[in-house]
Amino acid sequence: RGAGAPRDKNEKPYLLPSVKEAEKRIVESGWNGVQQKEYAGITGIKEFCDASVKFAYGADSPALKENRLISAQVLSGTGGGRIAFEFYARFLGKGVPVYMPDPTWANHLPMAKDAGLSLQTYRYYDKNTYGLDFTGMCEDIKAAKDGSIFMLHACAHNPTGVDPTIEQWKEISALLKKKNHIVFLDMAYQGFASGDADKDAAALRMLVADGHDVMLAQSFAKNFGLYGERVGCLSMVGSTTEEAQRLLSQLKILIRPMYSNPPIHGARIVATVLDDPVLNKQWYAECKGMADRIIEMRTALKDGLAKEGSTRNWDHVVDQIGMFCFSGMTPEQVEKLKTEYHIYMTKNGRISMAGITTKNVGYLAHAMHAVTK
Amino acid sequence: PTMARTHLLLASVLLLPALATCTTTSRWSAVPQAPPDPILGVATAYNADPAEMKVNLGIGAYRNNEGKPIVLRCVREAEKKIANDETAMKEYLPIQGLEAFRKVTSAVIFGEDSPAVKEGRIAVVQSLSGTGALRVAGEFIAKYNPGTTVYISDPSWGNHHTIFQRCGLQTKKYRYLSESMGLDIDGMLEDLRAAPEGSTFILHTVAHNPTGVDPTQEQWKKIAEVCKERNAILVFDTAYQGYASGNLEGDAWSLRYFANELDMELFVTQSYSKNFGLYGERIGALNVLCKDKTTADRVLSQLKTVVRPMYSSPQLHGARLVAGVLNEPELKSLWNVELKEMADRINEMRTALVGALNDIKCPLPGPQFADWSHITRQIGMFAYTGLSEAHCKVLTDKYHIYCTKNGRFSMAGGNPGKVKDIA
């Protein structure tokens, strides 16, 4: 399965009950008791933005407490990233490079280009270990010109599923600080990576505590199952309250000629869920359930491959985090999987774990062993 | 020893300021405070105003007789169906949007019998209302016609210039509004004729924003001739179809003439914000009418490459609502009824305002005006009153009546109870 949208154990797309309940309430009772579909303002639904940043940064984040954090509702992770890149191009200069991990989500590249930035990569995935090339990554952070823009995946790196450990994050943070680099974080899987939303946000929170004035693009596509409603939040930490307001005013200038103001429905749903203690708890369990199922499938796939007699090291299937498994299979092997076994994945061997179920994991293990033995 | 201590003390006092200036200044210290949006900023100011008696004539959002926002009955029905449908998933839409929506939206604007619709030679993408459609159009135009200059009416919706400049294109103005608040057709034709070949012209399909002054059919024909002669890239901005007169066909006459009778290639942006009351749901479409289906298919593929790095794919809800109404005959009929209700009420408001102004013999905003009739002659939801920026400031500061500083009143924002106060 190619695209990153979860399935339940019967391969059906999964609509979270907490989300459906929130939607019903909104349709029935309106928004704050009023039936209306008014423009939300350039930065979107306020309750949504407030709940989003609390969710990401933690209620006791110094940035929040010191009122140095601004936010705007955006069109999911893509929309957030695009506005972030346009901001950098406007204030740091057109053609300035953004450093992206090698590899990264394919869409990041045209997002940066269309926004007016140029592209650079930093070493990330080690194809020999199926893990992180930490030495290479640190070297590249050091080698970049001071004050460069560095895009990092906050958790569950897409497409590799390889994340730095918290100790490695500490070193990365120190290096970034030394080089005065600009930190942009893409967080599309909070809560969905490990099942623990605070754990998944640990890197972000540490970077903020270390004093980085980060920009964060949050997506609620996966963790809320709200893919098609395009719900996201773009936030920025300023050095002072006054600066944060200036930054916000400039984000608005970029949003207005793109789509004026964001679509209300999905954001209202997220705000309703996060702000209602009962629904919040229910949602958290549902999200954890999704994460757990994927972790189960990882184990099942690895065990299945061993059962098939594969002598290859498949540890990375279980070690990698989040929705994707960077299998290490070659484009030729991937092609064979398609033509001979009708199994679909992207050419780079990235498997969407959400497409795996108890019913098909045996078949997948069999096919993967057949093409890799 | 005392001398040494004094020296030390002095030294430390002198050093401290130096240390203070050694702290790094923020990398964003040069980022200036941007001014508030001229239109959306009005609502912000209005909301912040604690006055009990205040009126918002800024944003073009419809209000009922009680001054309350409404959701159309047809939309409510469609929405309840979605909420109660346990099988309605929230998967990603394709980049070009909801198929059920794309299939019907072109027919709304071009007419079901439009040859272009029947021959499938319109590239359609669901867009983030009118703004989103214009931005995608602008990026596409800039990619394939980078040297084109974009001509925008004077005055126009302010965001027009910002959008096309953001796409890297130069914008210019063409004369539009005459001294007497009518259409300066000669000035308009002269300016368009003087534009370089291959320029881009932004035209308002109906209910010109902010003036409410539309060309007559005869004037549209003359405009079409110039557009053809200049081989211009045409963008029809359609934000008020059905909402202007209550009649969907009538409101679309201008671009249907260009599309169906003159068989011209067009960019047509649609917004369902006003005519469906779906403002915050951000639902619209970009239609690119091409000479043939092959071209339309290729254009669609390129529109998708503009959309994907901007927001990947559009949102479900608004598209489902519009498709849900348009694909259900009873709901579609109801929509037509509600459109007429809104348009009629707005026209009543115009008449009531002019009546109230005449009743109190309100002085005219300038020597070029003989009376207040320009307000009732104008089409659509805005009254371009002729009030100056200074007048508007007094209205806001003293009377808590909010409007954009060009004297544009959103008549949908008024209600009969407040007309006398406004007058």
Coordinates of C-alpha atoms in Angstrom, one line a residue, chain B:
Chain B
P1 CA 43.6 49.4 48.5
T2 CA 40.6 51.9 48.5
M3 CA 41.8 53.3 45.2
A4 CA 42.1 49.8 43.8
R5 CA 38.5 49.0 45.0
T6 CA 37.2 52.3 43.4
H7 CA 39.0 51.4 40.2
L8 CA 37.4 48.0 40.3
L9 CA 34.0 49.4 41.0
L10 CA 34.4 51.9 38.1
A11 CA 35.6 49.2 35.8
S12 CA 32.7 46.9 36.6
V13 CA 30.2 49.7 36.1
L14 CA 31.7 50.5 32.7
L15 CA 32.0 46.9 31.7
L16 CA 28.4 45.9 32.5
P17 CA 26.7 48.0 29.6
A18 CA 29.3 46.5 27.3
L19 CA 28.4 43.0 28.4
A20 CA 24.7 43.9 28.0
T21 CA 25.3 44.8 24.3
C22 CA 27.2 41.6 23.8
T23 CA 23.9 39.5 23.9
T24 CA 22.8 38.4 20.5
T25 CA 20.0 40.3 18.9
S26 CA 17.2 38.1 17.5
R27 CA 17.6 37.0 13.9
W28 CA 14.0 38.3 13.3
S29 CA 14.6 41.7 14.8
A30 CA 14.4 43.2 11.3
V31 CA 11.0 41.7 10.6
P32 CA 8.6 44.7 10.6
Q33 CA 5.1 44.7 12.0
A34 CA 2.8 44.3 9.0
P35 CA -0.3 46.4 8.7
P36 CA -3.7 44.7 9.3
D37 CA -5.5 43.5 6.2
P38 CA -7.7 46.4 5.0
I39 CA -10.8 44.3 4.7
L40 CA -10.4 41.5 7.3
G41 CA -8.8 44.0 9.7
V42 CA -12.2 45.8 9.8
A43 CA -13.9 42.7 11.5
T44 CA -11.0 42.5 14.0
A45 CA -11.5 46.2 14.9
Y46 CA -15.3 45.7 15.0
N47 CA -15.1 42.7 17.3
A48 CA -12.8 44.6 19.6
D49 CA -15.1 47.5 19.9
P50 CA -16.9 47.5 23.3
A51 CA -19.7 49.9 22.1
E52 CA -23.2 48.6 22.5
M53 CA -24.5 50.2 19.4
K54 CA -22.2 49.1 16.5
V55 CA -22.7 48.0 12.9
N56 CA -20.3 45.9 10.8
L57 CA -20.6 46.9 7.2
G58 CA -17.1 45.7 6.4
I59 CA -16.9 42.1 5.3
G60 CA -19.3 40.8 2.7
A61 CA -21.0 38.2 4.9
Y62 CA -24.8 37.9 4.8
R63 CA -26.9 38.7 7.8
N64 CA -30.6 38.0 8.2
N65 CA -33.2 40.6 9.3
E66 CA -32.2 40.0 12.9
G67 CA -28.6 40.8 12.0
K68 CA -27.5 37.2 12.6
P69 CA -25.4 35.0 10.3
I70 CA -27.3 32.1 8.8
V71 CA -26.6 28.7 7.3
L72 CA -28.8 28.0 4.3
R73 CA -31.5 25.4 4.9
C74 CA -30.3 23.4 1.9
V75 CA -26.8 23.3 3.4
R76 CA -28.2 22.2 6.8
E77 CA -29.9 19.3 5.1
A78 CA -26.8 18.3 3.2
E79 CA -24.7 18.6 6.3
K80 CA -27.0 16.5 8.5
K81 CA -26.8 13.8 6.0
I82 CA -23.0 13.8 6.2
A83 CA -22.9 13.9 10.0
N84 CA -25.3 10.9 10.2
D85 CA -23.5 8.9 7.6
E86 CA -21.3 6.5 9.4
T87 CA -19.7 5.4 6.1
A88 CA -18.6 8.9 5.2
M89 CA -14.8 8.6 5.6
K90 CA -12.3 11.3 5.8
E91 CA -9.7 10.0 3.3
Y92 CA -7.6 12.4 1.3
L93 CA -9.3 13.8 -1.7
P94 CA -7.3 13.7 -5.0
I95 CA -5.2 16.8 -5.6
Q96 CA -7.9 18.2 -8.0
G97 CA -10.7 17.7 -5.4
L98 CA -14.0 15.9 -4.9
E99 CA -15.1 14.3 -8.1
A100 CA -18.8 14.8 -7.3
F101 CA -18.1 18.5 -6.8
R102 CA -16.0 18.9 -9.9
K103 CA -18.6 17.3 -12.1
V104 CA -21.3 19.8 -11.2
T105 CA -19.5 23.0 -10.6
S106 CA -18.7 23.9 -14.2
A107 CA -22.3 23.3 -15.2
V108 CA -23.3 25.9 -12.6
I109 CA -21.2 28.6 -14.1
F110 CA -21.1 27.8 -17.8
G111 CA -24.6 26.2 -18.0
E112 CA -25.4 22.6 -18.5
D113 CA -25.7 23.2 -22.3
S114 CA -22.4 24.8 -22.6
P115 CA -20.4 23.1 -25.4
A116 CA -17.3 23.3 -23.3
V117 CA -19.0 21.4 -20.5
K118 CA -20.5 18.8 -22.9
E119 CA -17.2 18.3 -24.7
G120 CA -15.2 17.9 -21.4
R121 CA -12.7 20.6 -22.3
I122 CA -12.7 22.4 -19.0
A123 CA -9.8 21.6 -16.5
V124 CA -11.5 21.9 -13.1
V125 CA -9.8 21.9 -9.7
Q126 CA -11.6 22.3 -6.4
S127 CA -10.1 25.4 -4.8
L128 CA -10.0 27.2 -1.5
S129 CA -12.8 29.5 -2.5
G130 CA -12.2 32.4 -4.8
T131 CA -8.8 33.4 -3.4
G132 CA -7.4 29.9 -3.7
A133 CA -8.7 29.7 -7.3
L134 CA -7.1 33.0 -8.3
R135 CA -3.8 32.0 -6.7
V136 CA -3.6 28.7 -8.5
A137 CA -4.6 30.5 -11.7
G138 CA -1.9 33.1 -11.1
E139 CA 0.8 30.6 -10.4
F140 CA -0.1 28.6 -13.6
I141 CA -0.2 31.8 -15.7
A142 CA 3.1 33.0 -14.3
K143 CA 4.7 29.6 -15.1
Y144 CA 3.6 29.6 -18.8
N145 CA 3.4 33.3 -19.5
P146 CA 6.0 34.8 -17.1
G147 CA 6.2 38.1 -19.0
T148 CA 2.5 38.8 -18.9
T149 CA 1.2 41.9 -17.1
V150 CA -2.0 41.6 -15.1
Y151 CA -4.6 44.3 -15.6
I152 CA -7.0 44.9 -12.7
S153 CA -9.9 47.3 -12.6
D154 CA -9.5 50.6 -10.7
P155 CA -10.8 50.1 -8.1
S156 CA -11.0 46.4 -7.5
W157 CA -10.8 43.9 -4.6
G158 CA -7.5 44.8 -2.9
N159 CA -6.3 41.3 -2.7
H160 CA -6.3 40.9 -6.5
H161 CA -3.0 42.9 -6.7
T162 CA -1.4 41.0 -3.8
I163 CA -2.3 37.6 -5.2
F164 CA -0.9 38.2 -8.7
Q165 CA 2.2 40.0 -7.4
R166 CA 2.8 37.1 -5.1
C167 CA 2.9 34.9 -8.2
G168 CA 5.7 37.1 -9.5
L169 CA 3.6 39.1 -12.0
Q170 CA 3.5 42.8 -12.5
T171 CA 0.0 44.3 -12.0
K172 CA -1.5 47.4 -13.6
K173 CA -4.8 49.2 -13.4
Y174 CA -7.4 49.8 -16.1
R175 CA -9.9 52.6 -15.7
Y176 CA -13.3 51.4 -14.5
L177 CA -15.3 53.7 -12.3
S178 CA -16.3 57.1 -13.7
E179 CA -16.6 60.3 -11.8
S180 CA -20.4 59.9 -11.7
M181 CA -20.1 56.4 -10.2
G182 CA -20.9 54.6 -13.5
L183 CA -18.7 52.6 -15.8
D184 CA -16.0 54.5 -17.6
I185 CA -16.4 52.3 -20.6
D186 CA -14.3 54.4 -22.9
G187 CA -11.5 54.6 -20.4
M188 CA -11.7 50.9 -19.8
L189 CA -11.5 50.0 -23.5
E190 CA -8.7 52.5 -24.1
D191 CA -6.6 51.1 -21.3
L192 CA -7.2 47.5 -22.4
R193 CA -6.5 48.3 -26.0
A194 CA -3.2 49.9 -24.9
A195 CA -2.1 46.7 -23.0
P196 CA 0.6 44.6 -24.7
E197 CA -0.6 41.6 -26.6
G198 CA -0.9 38.5 -24.3
S199 CA -1.6 40.6 -21.2
T200 CA -3.9 39.1 -18.5
F201 CA -7.2 40.9 -17.8
I202 CA -9.0 40.3 -14.5
L203 CA -12.7 40.7 -15.1
H204 CA -15.5 40.6 -12.6
T205 CA -18.3 38.3 -13.9
V206 CA -21.1 40.1 -12.0
A207 CA -21.6 42.5 -9.1
H208 CA -18.2 44.2 -9.4
N209 CA -16.4 44.4 -6.1
P210 CA -16.3 47.1 -4.6
T211 CA -18.3 49.4 -7.0
G212 CA -21.4 47.2 -7.8
V213 CA -21.1 48.7 -11.3
D214 CA -21.3 46.1 -14.1
P215 CA -21.0 46.6 -17.9
T216 CA -24.2 46.2 -19.8
Q217 CA -24.5 43.4 -22.3
E218 CA -23.6 45.8 -25.2
Q219 CA -20.6 47.0 -23.2
W220 CA -19.5 43.4 -22.5
K221 CA -19.5 42.7 -26.3
K222 CA -17.2 45.7 -26.9
I223 CA -14.9 44.4 -24.1
A224 CA -14.9 41.0 -25.7
E225 CA -13.7 42.5 -29.0
V226 CA -10.8 44.1 -27.3
C227 CA -9.9 41.0 -25.4
K228 CA -9.8 39.1 -28.7
E229 CA -7.8 41.7 -30.4
R230 CA -5.2 41.8 -27.6
N231 CA -5.2 38.0 -27.5
A232 CA -5.5 38.5 -23.7
I233 CA -5.5 35.9 -21.1
L234 CA -8.8 36.3 -19.4
V235 CA -9.7 35.6 -15.8
F236 CA -13.3 35.9 -14.8
D237 CA -13.6 36.3 -11.0
T238 CA -17.0 35.0 -10.1
A239 CA -17.9 35.5 -6.4
Y240 CA -21.6 36.4 -6.6
Q241 CA -23.3 34.1 -9.1
G242 CA -27.0 34.0 -8.1
Y243 CA -26.3 36.2 -5.1
A244 CA -26.4 39.4 -7.2
S245 CA -29.8 39.1 -8.7
G246 CA -31.2 35.9 -7.4
N247 CA -30.9 34.5 -10.9
L248 CA -28.0 32.1 -11.6
E249 CA -28.2 32.3 -15.4
G250 CA -28.6 36.0 -15.6
D251 CA -25.6 36.6 -13.3
A252 CA -23.4 34.4 -15.5
W253 CA -24.4 36.1 -18.8
S254 CA -21.0 37.8 -19.3
L255 CA -18.7 34.9 -19.2
R256 CA -21.2 32.6 -20.9
Y257 CA -21.2 35.0 -23.8
F258 CA -17.4 34.8 -24.0
A259 CA -17.3 31.0 -23.5
N260 CA -20.4 29.7 -25.3
E261 CA -20.9 32.3 -28.0
L262 CA -17.4 33.5 -28.8
D263 CA -15.8 30.1 -27.9
M264 CA -12.9 31.8 -26.1
E265 CA -10.4 30.2 -23.8
L266 CA -11.0 31.4 -20.2
F267 CA -9.9 31.1 -16.6
V268 CA -13.0 31.2 -14.5
T269 CA -12.8 31.3 -10.7
Q270 CA -15.8 30.4 -8.6
S271 CA -16.5 31.1 -5.0
Y272 CA -19.3 29.5 -3.1
S273 CA -18.7 31.7 0.0
K274 CA -21.6 34.1 -0.6
N275 CA -24.1 32.2 -2.8
F276 CA -23.9 29.1 -0.6
G277 CA -23.2 31.0 2.6
L278 CA -20.2 28.7 3.0
Y279 CA -17.6 31.5 3.8
G280 CA -15.5 29.6 6.3
E281 CA -15.7 26.3 4.6
R282 CA -13.5 27.8 1.7
I283 CA -15.1 26.1 -1.3
G284 CA -14.7 27.2 -4.8
A285 CA -13.3 26.1 -8.1
L286 CA -10.9 27.1 -10.8
N287 CA -12.2 26.3 -14.3
V288 CA -9.8 26.5 -17.2
L289 CA -11.8 26.4 -20.4
C290 CA -9.6 25.2 -23.3
K291 CA -10.0 24.8 -27.1
D292 CA -10.0 21.0 -26.8
K293 CA -10.1 18.2 -24.4
T294 CA -6.4 17.1 -24.8
T295 CA -5.3 20.6 -23.8
A296 CA -7.7 20.6 -20.9
D297 CA -6.3 17.3 -19.6
R298 CA -2.7 18.5 -19.9
V299 CA -3.6 21.8 -18.2
L300 CA -5.2 19.8 -15.3
S301 CA -2.0 17.9 -14.8
Q302 CA -0.1 21.1 -14.5
L303 CA -2.7 22.7 -12.2
K304 CA -2.1 19.7 -9.9
T305 CA 1.6 20.4 -9.8
V306 CA 0.8 23.9 -8.5
V307 CA -1.6 22.6 -5.9
R308 CA 0.4 19.7 -4.5
P309 CA 3.3 21.8 -3.0
M310 CA 0.8 24.4 -1.8
Y311 CA -1.6 22.3 0.3
S312 CA -1.5 18.8 -1.2
S313 CA -5.2 18.5 -1.7
P314 CA -8.3 20.4 -0.8
Q315 CA -10.7 19.8 2.1
L316 CA -13.7 17.5 2.0
H317 CA -16.5 19.2 3.9
G318 CA -17.3 22.3 1.8
A319 CA -17.1 20.3 -1.4
R320 CA -19.4 17.6 0.0
L321 CA -21.9 20.3 1.0
V322 CA -22.0 21.9 -2.4
A323 CA -22.1 18.6 -4.2
G324 CA -24.7 17.3 -1.7
V325 CA -27.0 20.2 -2.6
L326 CA -26.4 20.4 -6.3
N327 CA -26.8 16.7 -6.9
E328 CA -30.1 16.5 -5.0
P329 CA -33.0 18.0 -7.1
E330 CA -35.1 19.1 -4.1
L331 CA -32.1 20.7 -2.3
K332 CA -31.0 22.4 -5.5
S333 CA -34.5 23.9 -5.9
L334 CA -34.4 25.0 -2.3
W335 CA -31.0 26.6 -2.9
N336 CA -32.5 28.7 -5.8
V337 CA -35.3 29.9 -3.5
E338 CA -32.8 30.8 -0.7
L339 CA -30.6 32.7 -3.2
K340 CA -33.5 34.8 -4.3
E341 CA -34.4 35.5 -0.6
M342 CA -30.9 36.8 0.1
A343 CA -30.6 38.8 -3.1
D344 CA -34.1 40.4 -2.5
R345 CA -33.3 41.3 1.1
I346 CA -30.0 43.0 0.0
N347 CA -31.9 45.0 -2.6
E348 CA -34.5 46.0 0.0
M349 CA -31.6 47.2 2.2
R350 CA -30.3 49.3 -0.6
T351 CA -33.7 50.9 -1.2
A352 CA -34.2 51.3 2.5
L353 CA -30.9 53.0 3.0
V354 CA -31.4 55.4 0.1
G355 CA -34.9 56.1 1.4
A356 CA -33.6 56.9 4.9
L357 CA -30.8 59.1 3.5
N358 CA -33.4 61.0 1.4
D359 CA -35.7 61.3 4.4
I360 CA -33.2 63.1 6.5
K361 CA -31.9 65.0 3.4
C362 CA -28.4 63.7 4.0
P363 CA -25.8 65.8 2.2
L364 CA -24.2 64.1 -0.7
P365 CA -20.6 62.8 -0.4
G366 CA -19.2 65.0 -3.2
P367 CA -20.1 67.5 -5.9
Q368 CA -20.1 64.8 -8.6
F369 CA -23.3 63.3 -7.1
A370 CA -26.7 64.5 -8.0
D371 CA -28.4 62.2 -5.5
W372 CA -28.0 58.9 -3.7
S373 CA -29.3 56.8 -6.5
H374 CA -26.0 55.3 -7.3
I375 CA -26.6 53.1 -4.3
T376 CA -29.7 51.6 -5.8
R377 CA -28.3 51.3 -9.3
Q378 CA -25.3 49.2 -8.1
I379 CA -25.5 45.5 -8.3
G380 CA -24.7 42.9 -5.7
M381 CA -24.0 43.2 -2.0
F382 CA -21.8 46.3 -1.8
A383 CA -22.9 49.9 -1.8
Y384 CA -20.0 52.0 -3.1
T385 CA -21.3 55.0 -1.3
G386 CA -18.8 57.7 -2.4
L387 CA -17.9 58.4 1.2
S388 CA -14.2 59.5 1.6
E389 CA -11.7 57.9 3.8
A390 CA -12.1 60.8 6.2
H391 CA -15.9 60.3 6.2
C392 CA -15.4 56.6 7.0
K393 CA -13.1 57.4 9.9
V394 CA -15.7 59.6 11.5
L395 CA -18.4 56.9 10.9
T396 CA -16.2 54.4 12.7
D397 CA -14.7 56.5 15.5
K398 CA -17.8 58.5 16.4
Y399 CA -20.7 56.2 15.4
H400 CA -19.1 52.7 15.6
I401 CA -20.1 52.0 12.1
Y402 CA -17.4 49.9 10.4
C403 CA -16.7 49.8 6.7
T404 CA -13.6 49.6 4.5
K405 CA -12.0 53.0 4.0
N406 CA -13.0 53.2 0.3
G407 CA -16.6 53.9 1.5
R408 CA -17.8 50.4 0.6
F409 CA -20.7 49.2 2.7
S410 CA -21.7 45.6 2.7
M411 CA -25.4 45.9 2.5
A412 CA -25.7 42.3 3.6
G413 CA -24.4 43.4 7.0
G414 CA -27.2 45.9 7.5
N415 CA -30.7 45.1 8.8
P416 CA -33.9 47.3 8.7
G417 CA -33.5 48.1 12.4
K418 CA -30.2 49.8 11.8
V419 CA -30.8 51.5 8.5
K420 CA -32.0 54.8 10.1
D421 CA -29.0 54.8 12.4
I422 CA -26.7 54.3 9.5
A423 CA -28.4 57.0 7.5

